[in-house]
Amino acid sequence: MKEREREKKKKMAGCVGQMDSFDSTVEDWATYIERLEQYCVANKIENDRKVAVLLSVMGAKTYNLLRNLLPPDKPASKGFKDIVKTLREHLNPKPLVIAERFRFHNRNQKRTESIPEYIAELRRLSEHCKFGDGLSDALRDRLVCGLLHEGTQKRLLTERDLTLARALEIAISMETAAKDALELQKKTTSECTVNKIETRRPERMPACYRCGKTSHRPDNCWFKVKDCNLCNRKGHIQKMCRTRTNERKSKFKMRNKKVNELNEADSNETDSDEYERGLACLELHTVKDSEHKVMWVTPEVEGQKLRMELDTGSALSIISRKDYQDKFAKVKLRRTSVTLKTYTGGKVVPLGKLKVKVKYENTKRMLDLYVVQNDNVPLFGREWLRNIQLNWQSIKIMKATEKSEQPTPERLKNLFDCFPSVFQDGVGTLAQIKAKIAIEENAPPKFHKARTLPYALRPKVELELKRLEDQGILSKVDWSDWATPIVPVVKKNGALRICGDFKVSVNPVLHTVQYPLPRIEDIFTSLSGGQHFSKIDLAQAYLQMELEESSKKYLTINTHKGLFQYNRLVFGVASAPAIWQRAIDQVLQDIPGTQCYLDDIILTGRDENEHLANLEAVLKRLSEFGLRVNKEKCEFFKDSIEYCVHKIDKEGLHKAQDKMDAVLKAPRPENVSQLRSFLDLVNYYAKFAEECKSPHNFRQGTNTLQPRPALAFSL
């Protein structure tokens, strides 16, 4: 027996390290396999034994998952690489590059986060971004842009040819110096003593508790023999009655003192010990409390949206037993030693706590959620606040929109004030998405000379070229293989627009991007149920989208002032509408009651609050992506709106009268081409014309639509 024990100890002593079972809440599958590989190397485990080791240490939960993924085969019949691949595809699906880059570029340094911790988190986020050789530059840029300390940012921006290593060296040294200076200041302050001069006011006689006056003492008060009209007791008047004062204090506590602190109580402590420690108050609300006095936040808890009261006084987050049974019954309820004490002095012992997955915008955490018996609303406490960075701007807007008594114009103004960058003058820059122009392989370059301009237009063209160059839309170049002549277009207001005639250069050899534009029927379907409508006009839409460096050479224009290269997507390129529509759909995805057709966004809601919430979501998204709108062309909270040459209101989709007048007053077609154009126009509006419900023909000698059952609009 002793020999067996000795052998067992020898074997255990010879094993290096320890492999726990796989836990997805602690690490991902890729990290777990990396540790297992090193474990096998350290213990000299051969390849033929790796499968047995993996199946032994992965745990029952992961093994059952693997069995469910491999039927009818058994896990032991598969190779090591096959098992790893199967579980990796299930547990770690390939992430979207653009989504990962979005998270990367929106990650800023937290207040409690040091520079090394911040750069480590950025490196983790860049894992699936596919930056390639540009990883160091991306980390450097995000580090500089995301720093909390403004002084460090300014110092880094003054550096020429700044590298990632140099940026880290400067940032860490400045952070360390700031901490050391703060400690020195504290030490100096503590060592210095200040002789404070105190001035005393002459003592005043305390107020009489019987009547409230300070001219006499309570023993000499005339009201000491009078009866109180509130409590019917002798010795004071109604305004000084303690019963009334206690009621006021109680109401004040319930209204203002929302301190919801929770302390972990040791199980060995007595009740008196808990009271001596001064357990703070926990206010447990009911759903009947006024909802306009609180702020709300809606995170995803275990994949479900949970509306919670935001309470910065509460140390922990709690839910009622009913919410637990309705929403999270599948989550294991764990024991806890937490003891709560209400402002009335009563004790509340939680039923237990949950370990839940919490998601808010781009943040995901595993956090504790406490369950209580009381039928109170869910509370979002300080523990969650430390781990989850809230969008306070959005919360304040949501709180403002909940006040139904506030008029809509004022609520709109508050909303616009929160996103000033969206309404700024100038051209915005779409972040994270760039346009790419691709041409046919081996297509010969086309260089066209500048066309002759009327002398009257030359000053306006030169002025427009300078404006575009100052805004960074155009760049002067000395030479180019490609060159496109320009076409100046005079607007109704007298201003001039420069357009490139790309149909003679790039468009014939362009790989046209295939992306569908939304149909008016699809747009209207998504807006059904709306009461009011808003329309947002994106300022110079295409010009807000940058071109990739390799695509700029194809969009070179030739003018009387020389060659200019476009840095932004421009009108006239065959692929421009599809490229822009795909990008703007990506920007506005998942926002309800919202549609966009090229540069026009239309949105609605079933009521004012929903409409404002959708509008806020759109403006927030435009602000995040760096887009700007033309406020003068925007319309908000209109009963009806013209969109895509149609009129839309709560009653449905209607014809635009000016367009119908154009059909009815159209001149008589003189040839086949004109007839085709006329029939296309009529067929587009046929669903609105009462006369067009049956086959029609344009009758000889008239300018009206008249029934002709035997004919149809076709050639």
mmCIF file of N, CA and C in Angstrom, residues 448-459 461-462 484-489 496 499 501 558-562:
data_model
loop_
_atom_site.group_PDB
_atom_site.id
_atom_site.type_symbol
_atom_site.label_atom_id
_atom_site.label_comp_id
_atom_site.label_asym_id
_atom_site.label_seq_id
_atom_site.Cartn_x
_atom_site.Cartn_y
_atom_site.Cartn_z
ATOM 1 N N HIS A 448 -7.743 63.441 -71.200
ATOM 2 C CA HIS A 448 -8.477 64.412 -72.011
ATOM 3 C C HIS A 448 -8.021 65.832 -71.670
ATOM 4 N N LYS A 449 -7.903 66.636 -72.687
ATOM 5 C CA LYS A 449 -7.508 68.026 -72.492
ATOM 6 C C LYS A 449 -8.647 68.810 -71.831
ATOM 7 N N ALA A 450 -8.258 69.943 -71.252
ATOM 8 C CA ALA A 450 -9.255 70.815 -70.652
ATOM 9 C C ALA A 450 -10.107 71.463 -71.730
ATOM 10 N N ARG A 451 -11.404 71.521 -71.504
ATOM 11 C CA ARG A 451 -12.317 72.133 -72.456
ATOM 12 C C ARG A 451 -12.328 73.647 -72.295
ATOM 13 N N THR A 452 -12.625 74.318 -73.393
ATOM 14 C CA THR A 452 -12.662 75.775 -73.377
ATOM 15 C C THR A 452 -13.857 76.260 -72.562
ATOM 16 N N LEU A 453 -13.619 77.219 -71.694
ATOM 17 C CA LEU A 453 -14.673 77.784 -70.855
ATOM 18 C C LEU A 453 -15.020 79.185 -71.316
ATOM 19 N N PRO A 454 -16.281 79.587 -71.223
ATOM 20 C CA PRO A 454 -16.632 80.988 -71.473
ATOM 21 C C PRO A 454 -15.913 81.889 -70.468
ATOM 22 N N TYR A 455 -15.465 83.051 -70.931
ATOM 23 C CA TYR A 455 -14.713 83.948 -70.059
ATOM 24 C C TYR A 455 -15.547 84.410 -68.862
ATOM 25 N N ALA A 456 -16.864 84.464 -69.044
ATOM 26 C CA ALA A 456 -17.730 84.898 -67.950
ATOM 27 C C ALA A 456 -17.755 83.891 -66.795
ATOM 28 N N LEU A 457 -17.499 82.618 -67.090
ATOM 29 C CA LEU A 457 -17.536 81.584 -66.057
ATOM 30 C C LEU A 457 -16.185 81.335 -65.399
ATOM 31 N N ARG A 458 -15.112 81.797 -66.005
ATOM 32 C CA ARG A 458 -13.777 81.483 -65.484
ATOM 33 C C ARG A 458 -13.556 81.970 -64.045
ATOM 34 N N PRO A 459 -13.938 83.210 -63.689
ATOM 35 C CA PRO A 459 -13.744 83.628 -62.289
ATOM 36 C C PRO A 459 -14.500 82.731 -61.292
ATOM 37 N N VAL A 461 -15.373 79.546 -61.765
ATOM 38 C CA VAL A 461 -14.722 78.243 -61.732
ATOM 39 C C VAL A 461 -13.460 78.297 -60.870
ATOM 40 N N GLU A 462 -12.671 79.361 -61.029
ATOM 41 C CA GLU A 462 -11.446 79.505 -60.244
ATOM 42 C C GLU A 462 -11.767 79.638 -58.757
ATOM 43 N N THR A 484 -9.860 63.982 -66.742
ATOM 44 C CA THR A 484 -11.258 64.115 -67.143
ATOM 45 C C THR A 484 -11.604 65.594 -67.294
ATOM 46 N N PRO A 485 -12.230 65.998 -68.408
ATOM 47 C CA PRO A 485 -12.646 67.401 -68.548
ATOM 48 C C PRO A 485 -13.801 67.715 -67.594
ATOM 49 N N ILE A 486 -13.963 68.990 -67.267
ATOM 50 C CA ILE A 486 -15.009 69.400 -66.341
ATOM 51 C C ILE A 486 -16.192 70.009 -67.086
ATOM 52 N N VAL A 487 -17.329 69.996 -66.407
ATOM 53 C CA VAL A 487 -18.551 70.614 -66.908
ATOM 54 C C VAL A 487 -19.073 71.528 -65.803
ATOM 55 N N PRO A 488 -18.965 72.857 -65.937
ATOM 56 C CA PRO A 488 -19.500 73.760 -64.914
ATOM 57 C C PRO A 488 -21.020 73.857 -65.017
ATOM 58 N N VAL A 489 -21.701 73.712 -63.880
ATOM 59 C CA VAL A 489 -23.161 73.783 -63.830
ATOM 60 C C VAL A 489 -23.551 74.934 -62.905
ATOM 61 N N LEU A 496 -21.991 78.028 -58.508
ATOM 62 C CA LEU A 496 -21.500 77.160 -59.576
ATOM 63 C C LEU A 496 -21.015 75.841 -58.995
ATOM 64 N N CYS A 499 -18.472 69.688 -62.172
ATOM 65 C CA CYS A 499 -18.713 68.262 -62.364
ATOM 66 C C CYS A 499 -17.708 67.710 -63.369
ATOM 67 N N ASP A 501 -16.743 65.130 -66.297
ATOM 68 C CA ASP A 501 -17.416 64.354 -67.345
ATOM 69 C C ASP A 501 -16.778 62.966 -67.409
ATOM 70 N N ASN A 558 -9.135 67.906 -65.447
ATOM 71 C CA ASN A 558 -8.274 68.813 -66.197
ATOM 72 C C ASN A 558 -9.013 70.131 -66.397
ATOM 73 N N THR A 559 -8.445 71.211 -65.886
ATOM 74 C CA THR A 559 -9.075 72.524 -65.958
ATOM 75 C C THR A 559 -8.115 73.519 -66.614
ATOM 76 N N HIS A 560 -8.604 74.734 -66.836
ATOM 77 C CA HIS A 560 -7.731 75.769 -67.399
ATOM 78 C C HIS A 560 -6.682 76.218 -66.384
ATOM 79 N N LYS A 561 -6.822 75.791 -65.112
ATOM 80 C CA LYS A 561 -5.837 76.098 -64.082
ATOM 81 C C LYS A 561 -4.911 74.920 -63.795
ATOM 82 N N GLY A 562 -5.025 73.840 -64.602
ATOM 83 C CA GLY A 562 -4.159 72.693 -64.431
ATOM 84 C C GLY A 562 -4.917 71.462 -63.949
#
